[in-house]
XYZ file of C-alpha atoms in Angstrom:
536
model
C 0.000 0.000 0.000
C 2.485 2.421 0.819
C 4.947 1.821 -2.750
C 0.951 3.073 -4.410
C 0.815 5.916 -2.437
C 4.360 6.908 -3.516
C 3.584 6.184 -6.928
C 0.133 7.721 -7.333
C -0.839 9.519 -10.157
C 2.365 8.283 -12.070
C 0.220 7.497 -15.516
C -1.355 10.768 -15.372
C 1.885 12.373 -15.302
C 3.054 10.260 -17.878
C 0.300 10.751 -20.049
C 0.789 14.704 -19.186
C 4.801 14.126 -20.194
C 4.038 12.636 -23.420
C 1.506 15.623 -24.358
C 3.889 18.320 -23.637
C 6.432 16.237 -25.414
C 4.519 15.659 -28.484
C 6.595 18.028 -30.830
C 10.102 17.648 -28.808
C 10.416 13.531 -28.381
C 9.475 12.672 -32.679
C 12.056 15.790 -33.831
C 14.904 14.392 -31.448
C 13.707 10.565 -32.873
C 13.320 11.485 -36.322
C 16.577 13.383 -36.414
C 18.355 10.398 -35.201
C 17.048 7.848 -37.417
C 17.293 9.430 -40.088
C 20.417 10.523 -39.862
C 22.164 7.131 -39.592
C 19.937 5.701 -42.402
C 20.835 8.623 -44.825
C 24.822 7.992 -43.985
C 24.552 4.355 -44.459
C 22.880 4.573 -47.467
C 25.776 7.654 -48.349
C 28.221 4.496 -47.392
C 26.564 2.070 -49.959
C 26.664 4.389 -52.594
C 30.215 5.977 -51.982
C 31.924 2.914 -50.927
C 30.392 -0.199 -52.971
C 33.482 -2.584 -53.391
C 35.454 -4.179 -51.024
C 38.613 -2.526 -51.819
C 37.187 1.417 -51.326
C 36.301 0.382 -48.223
C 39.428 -0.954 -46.934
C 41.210 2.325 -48.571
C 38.737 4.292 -46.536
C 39.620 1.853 -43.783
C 43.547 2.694 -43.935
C 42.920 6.508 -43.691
C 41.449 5.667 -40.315
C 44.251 4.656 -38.935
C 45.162 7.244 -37.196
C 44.984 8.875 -33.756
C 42.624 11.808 -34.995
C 39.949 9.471 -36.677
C 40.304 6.744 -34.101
C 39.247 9.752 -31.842
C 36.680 11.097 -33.190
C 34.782 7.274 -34.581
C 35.558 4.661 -32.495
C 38.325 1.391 -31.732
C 40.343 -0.341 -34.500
C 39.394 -3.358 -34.050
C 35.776 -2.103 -36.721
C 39.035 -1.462 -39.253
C 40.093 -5.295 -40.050
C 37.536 -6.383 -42.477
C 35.867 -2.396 -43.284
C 32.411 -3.829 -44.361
C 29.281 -1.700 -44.535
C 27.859 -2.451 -41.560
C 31.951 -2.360 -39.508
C 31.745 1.003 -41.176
C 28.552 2.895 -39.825
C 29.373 1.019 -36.353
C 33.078 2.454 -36.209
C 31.810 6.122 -37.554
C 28.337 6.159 -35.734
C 27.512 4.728 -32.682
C 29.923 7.553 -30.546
C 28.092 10.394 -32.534
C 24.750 9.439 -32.046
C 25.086 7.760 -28.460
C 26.161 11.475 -27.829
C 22.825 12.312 -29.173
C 20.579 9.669 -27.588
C 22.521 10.751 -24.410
C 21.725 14.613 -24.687
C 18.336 13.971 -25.604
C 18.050 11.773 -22.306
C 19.669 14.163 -20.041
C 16.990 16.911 -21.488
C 14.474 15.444 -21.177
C 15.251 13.660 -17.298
C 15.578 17.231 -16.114
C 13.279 19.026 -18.239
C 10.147 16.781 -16.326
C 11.697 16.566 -13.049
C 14.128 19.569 -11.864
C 13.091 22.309 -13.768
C 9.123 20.901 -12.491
C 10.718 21.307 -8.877
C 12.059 24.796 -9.744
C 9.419 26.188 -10.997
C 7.033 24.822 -8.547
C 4.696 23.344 -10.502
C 5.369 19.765 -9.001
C 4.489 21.438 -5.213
C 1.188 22.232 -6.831
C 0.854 18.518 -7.867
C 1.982 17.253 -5.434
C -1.123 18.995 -3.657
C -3.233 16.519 -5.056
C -2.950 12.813 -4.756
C 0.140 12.546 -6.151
C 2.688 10.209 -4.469
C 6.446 12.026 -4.105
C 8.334 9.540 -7.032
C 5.279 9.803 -9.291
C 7.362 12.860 -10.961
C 10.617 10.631 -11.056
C 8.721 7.156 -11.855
C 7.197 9.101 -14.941
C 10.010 11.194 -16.097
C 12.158 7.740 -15.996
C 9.399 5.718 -17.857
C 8.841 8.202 -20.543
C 12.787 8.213 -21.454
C 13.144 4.794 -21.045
C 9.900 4.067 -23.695
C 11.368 6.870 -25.937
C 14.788 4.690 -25.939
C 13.140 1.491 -26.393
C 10.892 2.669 -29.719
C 14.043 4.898 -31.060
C 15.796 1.146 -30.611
C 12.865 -0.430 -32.505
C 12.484 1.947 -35.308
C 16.113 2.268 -35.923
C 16.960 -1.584 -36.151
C 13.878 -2.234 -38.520
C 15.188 0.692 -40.325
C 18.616 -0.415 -40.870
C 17.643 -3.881 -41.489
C 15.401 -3.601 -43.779
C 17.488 -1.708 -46.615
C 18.348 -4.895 -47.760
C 22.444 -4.447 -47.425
C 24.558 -7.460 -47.214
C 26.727 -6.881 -44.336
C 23.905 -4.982 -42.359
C 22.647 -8.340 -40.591
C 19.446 -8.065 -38.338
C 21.322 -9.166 -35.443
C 23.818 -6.455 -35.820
C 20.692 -3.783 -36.888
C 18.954 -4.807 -33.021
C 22.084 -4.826 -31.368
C 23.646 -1.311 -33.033
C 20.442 0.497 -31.643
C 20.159 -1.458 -28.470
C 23.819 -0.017 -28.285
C 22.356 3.351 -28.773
C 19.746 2.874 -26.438
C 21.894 1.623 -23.448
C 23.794 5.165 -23.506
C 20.313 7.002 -23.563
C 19.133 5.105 -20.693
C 21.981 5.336 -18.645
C 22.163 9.067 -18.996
C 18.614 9.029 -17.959
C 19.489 7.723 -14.668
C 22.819 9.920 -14.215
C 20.308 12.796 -15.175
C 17.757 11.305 -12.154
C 20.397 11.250 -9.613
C 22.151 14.937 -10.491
C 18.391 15.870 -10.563
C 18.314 15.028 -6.514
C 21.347 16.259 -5.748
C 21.028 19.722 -7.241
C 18.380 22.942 -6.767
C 18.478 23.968 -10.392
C 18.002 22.433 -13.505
C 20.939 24.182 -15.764
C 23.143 23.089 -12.735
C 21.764 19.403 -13.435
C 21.515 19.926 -16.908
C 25.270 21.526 -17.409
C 27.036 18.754 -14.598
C 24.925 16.062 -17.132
C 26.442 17.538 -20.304
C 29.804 17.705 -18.595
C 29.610 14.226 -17.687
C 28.363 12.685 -21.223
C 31.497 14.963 -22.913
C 33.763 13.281 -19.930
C 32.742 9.704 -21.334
C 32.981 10.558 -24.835
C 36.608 11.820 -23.878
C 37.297 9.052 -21.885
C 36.314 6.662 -24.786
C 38.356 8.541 -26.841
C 41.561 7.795 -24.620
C 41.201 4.401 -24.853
C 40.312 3.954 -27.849
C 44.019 5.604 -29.043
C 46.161 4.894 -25.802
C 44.989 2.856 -22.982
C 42.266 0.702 -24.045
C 40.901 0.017 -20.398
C 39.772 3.538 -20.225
C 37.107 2.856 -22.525
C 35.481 0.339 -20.231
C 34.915 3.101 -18.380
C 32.485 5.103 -20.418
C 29.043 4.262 -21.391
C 30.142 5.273 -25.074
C 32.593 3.399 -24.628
C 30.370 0.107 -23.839
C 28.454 0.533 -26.633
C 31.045 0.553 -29.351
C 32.788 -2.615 -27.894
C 28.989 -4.758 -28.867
C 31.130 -4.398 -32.006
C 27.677 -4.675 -34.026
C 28.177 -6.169 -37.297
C 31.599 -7.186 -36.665
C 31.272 -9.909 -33.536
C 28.108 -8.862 -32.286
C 28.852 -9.081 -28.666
C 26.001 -8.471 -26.118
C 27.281 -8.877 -22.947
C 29.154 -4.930 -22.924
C 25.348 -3.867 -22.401
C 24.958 -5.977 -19.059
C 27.557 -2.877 -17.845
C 24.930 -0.447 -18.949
C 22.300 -2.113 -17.285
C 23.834 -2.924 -14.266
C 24.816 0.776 -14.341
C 21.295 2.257 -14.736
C 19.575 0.050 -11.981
C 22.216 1.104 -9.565
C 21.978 4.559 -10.693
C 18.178 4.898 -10.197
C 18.502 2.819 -6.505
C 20.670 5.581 -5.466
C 17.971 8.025 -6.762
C 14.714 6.444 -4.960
C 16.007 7.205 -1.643
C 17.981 10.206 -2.139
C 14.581 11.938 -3.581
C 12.271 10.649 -0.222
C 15.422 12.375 2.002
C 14.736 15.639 0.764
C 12.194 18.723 0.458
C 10.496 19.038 -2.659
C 12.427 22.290 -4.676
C 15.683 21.438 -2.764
C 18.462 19.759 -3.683
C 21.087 17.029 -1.577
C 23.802 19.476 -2.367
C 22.902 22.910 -0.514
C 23.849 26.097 -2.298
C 26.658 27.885 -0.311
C 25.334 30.686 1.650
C 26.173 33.922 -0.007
C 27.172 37.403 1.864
C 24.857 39.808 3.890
C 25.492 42.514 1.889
C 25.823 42.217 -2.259
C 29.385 43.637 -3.688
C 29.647 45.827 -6.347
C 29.924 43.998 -8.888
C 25.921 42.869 -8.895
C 25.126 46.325 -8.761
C 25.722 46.252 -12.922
C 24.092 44.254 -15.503
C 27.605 41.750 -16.730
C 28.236 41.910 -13.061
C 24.592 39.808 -12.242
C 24.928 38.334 -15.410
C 28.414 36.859 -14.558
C 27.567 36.194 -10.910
C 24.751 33.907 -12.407
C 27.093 31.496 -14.353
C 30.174 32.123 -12.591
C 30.326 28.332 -11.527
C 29.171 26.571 -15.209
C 31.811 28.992 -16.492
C 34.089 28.379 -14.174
C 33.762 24.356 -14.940
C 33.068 24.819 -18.117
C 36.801 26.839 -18.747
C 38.286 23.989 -17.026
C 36.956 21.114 -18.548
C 38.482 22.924 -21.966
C 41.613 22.681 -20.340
C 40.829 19.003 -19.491
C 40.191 18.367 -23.067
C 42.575 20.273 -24.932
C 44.883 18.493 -22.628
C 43.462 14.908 -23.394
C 43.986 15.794 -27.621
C 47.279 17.096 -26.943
C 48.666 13.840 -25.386
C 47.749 11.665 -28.795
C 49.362 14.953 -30.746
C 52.762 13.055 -30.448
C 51.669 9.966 -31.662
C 51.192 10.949 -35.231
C 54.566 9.965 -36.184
C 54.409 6.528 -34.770
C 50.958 5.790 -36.923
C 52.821 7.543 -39.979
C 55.178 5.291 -39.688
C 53.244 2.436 -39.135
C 50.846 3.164 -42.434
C 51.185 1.509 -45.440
C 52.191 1.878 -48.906
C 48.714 2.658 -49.814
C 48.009 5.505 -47.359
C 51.425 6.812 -48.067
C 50.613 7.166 -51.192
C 47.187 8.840 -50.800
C 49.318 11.684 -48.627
C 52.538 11.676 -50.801
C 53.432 15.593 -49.272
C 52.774 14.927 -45.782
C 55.812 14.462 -43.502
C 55.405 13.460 -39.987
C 55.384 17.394 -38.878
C 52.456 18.051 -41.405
C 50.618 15.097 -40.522
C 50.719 16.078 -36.386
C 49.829 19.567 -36.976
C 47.029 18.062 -39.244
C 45.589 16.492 -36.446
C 46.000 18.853 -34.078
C 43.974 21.021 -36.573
C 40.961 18.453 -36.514
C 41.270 17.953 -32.880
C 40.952 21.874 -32.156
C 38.105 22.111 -34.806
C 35.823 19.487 -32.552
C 36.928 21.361 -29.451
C 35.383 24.823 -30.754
C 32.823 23.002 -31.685
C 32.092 21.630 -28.072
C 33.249 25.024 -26.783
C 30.169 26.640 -28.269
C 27.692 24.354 -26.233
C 29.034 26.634 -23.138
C 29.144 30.066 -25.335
C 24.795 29.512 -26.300
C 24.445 28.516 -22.976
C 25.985 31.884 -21.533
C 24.043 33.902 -24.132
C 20.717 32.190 -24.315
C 19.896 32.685 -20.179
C 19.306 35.866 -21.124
C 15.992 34.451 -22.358
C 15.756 31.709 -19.918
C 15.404 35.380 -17.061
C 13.130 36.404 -19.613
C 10.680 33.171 -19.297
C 11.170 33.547 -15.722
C 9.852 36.834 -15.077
C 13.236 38.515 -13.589
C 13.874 40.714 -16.211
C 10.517 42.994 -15.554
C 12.159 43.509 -12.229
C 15.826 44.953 -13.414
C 14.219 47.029 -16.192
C 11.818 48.447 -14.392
C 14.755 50.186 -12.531
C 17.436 51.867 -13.728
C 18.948 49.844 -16.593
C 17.936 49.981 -19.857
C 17.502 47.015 -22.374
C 20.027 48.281 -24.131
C 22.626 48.054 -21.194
C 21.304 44.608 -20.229
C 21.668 42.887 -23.637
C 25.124 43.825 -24.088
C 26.036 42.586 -20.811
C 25.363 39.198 -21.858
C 26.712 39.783 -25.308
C 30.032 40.991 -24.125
C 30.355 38.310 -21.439
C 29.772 35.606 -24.259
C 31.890 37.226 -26.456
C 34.930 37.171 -23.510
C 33.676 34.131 -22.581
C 34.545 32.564 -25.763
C 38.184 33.908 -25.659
C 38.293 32.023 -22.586
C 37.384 28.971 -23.485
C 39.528 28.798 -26.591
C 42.653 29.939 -24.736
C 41.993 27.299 -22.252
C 41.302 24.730 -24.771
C 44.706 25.828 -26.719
C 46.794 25.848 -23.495
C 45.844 22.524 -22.489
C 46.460 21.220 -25.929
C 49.445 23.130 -26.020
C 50.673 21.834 -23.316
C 50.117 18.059 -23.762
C 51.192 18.514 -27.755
C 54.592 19.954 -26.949
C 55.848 17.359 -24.124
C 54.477 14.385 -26.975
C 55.975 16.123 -29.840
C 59.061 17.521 -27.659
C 58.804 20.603 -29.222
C 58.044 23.774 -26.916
C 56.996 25.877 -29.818
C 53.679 23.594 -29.694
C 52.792 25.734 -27.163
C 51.858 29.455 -28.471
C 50.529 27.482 -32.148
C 48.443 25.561 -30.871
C 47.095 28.999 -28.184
C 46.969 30.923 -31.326
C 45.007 27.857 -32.953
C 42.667 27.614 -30.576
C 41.805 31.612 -30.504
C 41.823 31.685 -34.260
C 38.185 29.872 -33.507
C 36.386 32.662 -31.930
C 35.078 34.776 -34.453
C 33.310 31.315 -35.008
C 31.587 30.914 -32.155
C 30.895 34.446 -32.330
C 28.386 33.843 -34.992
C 27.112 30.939 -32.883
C 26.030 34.190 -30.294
C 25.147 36.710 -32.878
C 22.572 34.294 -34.395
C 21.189 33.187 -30.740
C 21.056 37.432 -29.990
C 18.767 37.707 -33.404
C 16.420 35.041 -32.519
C 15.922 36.049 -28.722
C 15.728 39.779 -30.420
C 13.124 39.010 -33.391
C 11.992 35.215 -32.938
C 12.298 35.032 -28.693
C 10.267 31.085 -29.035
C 12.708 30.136 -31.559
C 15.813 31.125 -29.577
C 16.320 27.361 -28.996
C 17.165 26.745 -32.726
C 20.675 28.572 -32.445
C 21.632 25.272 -30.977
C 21.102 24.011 -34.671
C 23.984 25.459 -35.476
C 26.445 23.824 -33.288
C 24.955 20.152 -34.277
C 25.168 21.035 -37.924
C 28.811 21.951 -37.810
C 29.518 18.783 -35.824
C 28.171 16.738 -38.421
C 29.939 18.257 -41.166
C 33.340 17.945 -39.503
C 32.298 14.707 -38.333
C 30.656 13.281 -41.687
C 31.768 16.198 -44.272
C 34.457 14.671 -45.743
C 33.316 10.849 -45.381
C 29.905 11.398 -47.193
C 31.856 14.222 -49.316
C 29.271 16.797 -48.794
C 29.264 19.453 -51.329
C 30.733 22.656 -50.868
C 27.588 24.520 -50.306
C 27.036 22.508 -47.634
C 30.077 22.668 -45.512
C 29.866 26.342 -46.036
C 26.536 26.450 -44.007
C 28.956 25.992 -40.294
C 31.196 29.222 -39.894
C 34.042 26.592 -38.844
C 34.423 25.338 -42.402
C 35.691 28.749 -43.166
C 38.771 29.111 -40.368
C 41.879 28.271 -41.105
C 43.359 24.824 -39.168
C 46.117 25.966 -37.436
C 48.984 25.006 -37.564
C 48.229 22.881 -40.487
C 47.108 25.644 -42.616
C 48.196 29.152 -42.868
C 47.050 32.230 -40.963
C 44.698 34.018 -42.922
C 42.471 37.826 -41.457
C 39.866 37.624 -44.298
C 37.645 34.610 -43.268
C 38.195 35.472 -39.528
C 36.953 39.541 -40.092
C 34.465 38.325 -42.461
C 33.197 35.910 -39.169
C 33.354 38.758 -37.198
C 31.556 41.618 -38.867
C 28.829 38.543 -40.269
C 28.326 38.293 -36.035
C 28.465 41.775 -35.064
C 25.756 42.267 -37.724
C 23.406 39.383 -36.205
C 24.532 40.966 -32.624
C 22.986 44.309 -34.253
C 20.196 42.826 -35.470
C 18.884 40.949 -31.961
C 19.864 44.399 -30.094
C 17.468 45.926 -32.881
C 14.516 43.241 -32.370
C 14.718 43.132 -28.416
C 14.807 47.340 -28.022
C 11.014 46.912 -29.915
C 9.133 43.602 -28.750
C 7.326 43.023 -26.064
C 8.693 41.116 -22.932
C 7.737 37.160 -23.191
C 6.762 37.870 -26.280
């Protein structure tokens, strides 16, 4: 009697989930499954014999691609099915993962915060109905995603894409949703507010693709340690191996155990983790827009600079190991790269590696940008303008400390690359490139901002979307070259257009250009937001 009075009201929630998810839950599926069916039907038509695929196979081998696909082991016998495994199962277990996180905390945190689950919870609603449902809804979103996919995959009719492999290559995907569901339930009772839970949930899926990453080039144990990292050694296709997902099982139940109790030793709204008490008077500093604005995201900033450092750092280390793969390539790679020495060829990858670091450096840029309109939804933003500051003054405020914020971030992200890459290469002019490198990236994620400021200026509901930029530009550095996108195309992500240091030359035009194109957007949202209504 008393596990149905905790539970109470659980399928009316659920039912409530699901209809405030109607639009959200089929774009995240849709975009999923059809992206891994339209690049393995790109990898039947681009690579039809056996010998382009073991060509495609040798330019693999190397630390860069090994770090952004997956282990070598996919390499031996490069068949269709070895080849979307390798190449996909990371980038979209990233994706099943975020959308997982999302939605955890969307349902139950940011409920909490908002105090809409109080107001429930009124009712006869038992205190884990929230949890139960937010949990059950993920969990059936992973499980049909998982269904769809494999009937999708196996029924294009290719030879090396078996059934078995099909169910087991989204039952891969799956596992990493689901256990970033329950790493999203447990952050959700340990914090007060959802972009903490959200941005420590984030942090931690970027920490596993990392830590995949590391194993996959260097030690391979440290991929047994990431969920990612689980999935891709079901080697689907290949040996179709089950047993990896028993980790991510085991992993989830103990996960959501820990959550059960932690949730029934706490006050609805409050999280495990108190906040620290803050001062009895305010400093200076919040008596300004940037200085609120800063004193809001001071700690995801903080963590966020540091886990750039983290990362850059992690790249750096496999910098140095260039030459040892160049020299272990053979005669057919070598003669695919017949003007790369072993110099080139390490500050090629260190180019790719910095590219995918901006990239994941943005995530933190929107994030600083777009809580401008997250105050807005809120209702705090009546209260400051209503005062003394003027929209004008409070826009910029977030727009400069995005802008410096990205300077940050890519200095960070350099320096710890930097850092790493000279001690591998033993070269200590490693260190300034590969700083310059990673600030030659900003006017980049500038644009990122300027479009978020026009949408929160002119389209405030569609200020979300900016993020579409960031996911675009991963998947044409990810998939640009291997499903040889046309130019057009690659054109569409401001990254295709900076130079990859220290690969490439140093070039002003395409980095102004990147700068006055987001200075005009910046404009542009300054222009819409002086005009619209609040909440509009």
């Amino acid at each position: 009697m008393k596990r149905q009075q905790t539970l109470a009201g659980t399928g009316t929630l659920l039912l409530f989930m699901l209809r405030r998810d109607r639009i959200t839950v089929p774009v995240w599926m849709l975009s999923i499954i059809l992206l891994v069916l339209a690049t393995l039907a790109s990898f039947e038509s681009l690579y039809p014999t056996e010998e382009a695929r073991q060509d495609m196979a040798a330019t693999m081998l190397n630390p860069a691609a090994i770090a952004l696909t997956g282990p070598g082991f996919y390499l031996e016998d490069y068949t269709i099915g070895a080849m979307i495994s390798h190449q996909m199962i990371g980038m979209t277990g990233i994706a099943t993962g975020l959308m997982s996180i999302i939605l955890v905390i969307r349902h139950t945190r940011k409920e909490e915060e908002t105090g809409r689950v109080e107001l429930v919870r009124a009712s006869v609603t038992g205190r884990h109905a929230h949890t139960t449902a937010a949990l059950l809804l993920v969990l059936g979103v992973n499980v049909v995603l998982a269904l769809l996919l494999a009937l999708g995959m196996g029924g294009m009719g290719i030879d090396s894409v078996t059934w078995e492999g099909s169910f087991l290559f989204a039952a891969s995907l799956a596992s990493v949703g689901i256990v970033f569901a329950s790493i999203a339930i447990v952050l959700a009772q340990l914090t007060e507010h959802a972009r903490g839970a959200t941005g420590l949930g984030v942090g931690i899926l970027v920490a596993a693709y990392g830590l995949r990453a590391a194993g996959d080039i260097g030690n391979g144990s440290l991929s047994w340690l990431s969920p990612i990292g689980w999935a891709q050694q079901t080697s689907a296709y290949v040996d179709n191996m089950w047993s990896p997902l028993l980790l991510s099982a085991g992993l989830s139940v103990l996960l959501v155990a820990i959550a059960y109790p932690l949730s029934s030793r706490r006050d609805v709204g409050a999280g495990m983790v108190r906040p620290r008490r803050g001062r009895s008077e305010a400093s200076k500093a919040l008596t300004s827009p940037i200085g609120l604005a800063f004193r809001l995201q001071r700690t995801n900033l903080l963590v966020w600079s540091f886990a750039m450092l983290l990362i850059g750092m992690s790249y750096g280390s496999f910098i140095g190991e260039a030459e040892n793969m160049m020299d272990a390539m053979d005669d057919a790679l070598n003669n695919m790269l017949p003007e790369t020495g072993n110099a080139l060829f390490a500050d090629s990858i260190a180019g790719m590696f910095m590219t995918v670091t901006a990239i994941i450096a943005s995530i933190p840029a929107l994030q600083t940008v777009l809580r401008l309109r997250t105050e807005e939804k809120e209702g705090r933003i009546d209260m400051l303008l209503s005062g003394a500051v003027s929209r004008t003054r409070l826009l910029g405020s977030y727009f400069i400390l995005a802008f410096i914020y990205c300077v940050a971030l890519m200095f960070m992200a350099g320096l710890g690359m930097g850092i790493a890459g000279s001690q591998s290469m033993n070269d200590s002019g490693y260190l300034p490139d590969l700083i310059i490198a990673g600030l030659n990236f900003v006017p980049a994620l500038w644009v990122g901002i300027g479009l978020a400021a026009a949408l929160i200026g002119w389209f405030p509901r569609a200020a979300a979307s900016s993020w579409l930029i960031t996911i675009y530009s991963f998947i044409a550095v990810y998939l640009g070259g291997i499903l040889q996108l046309p130019e057009w195309m690659m054109r569409l992500s401001p990254f295709h257009f900076v130079p990859r240091l220290p690969a490439d030359a140093f070039e002003w035009p395409p980095l102004l250009g990147l700068t006055a194109v987001a200075l005009l957007l910046a404009i542009a949202g300054w222009s819409g937001f002086r005009q619209r209504d609040l909440n509009g």
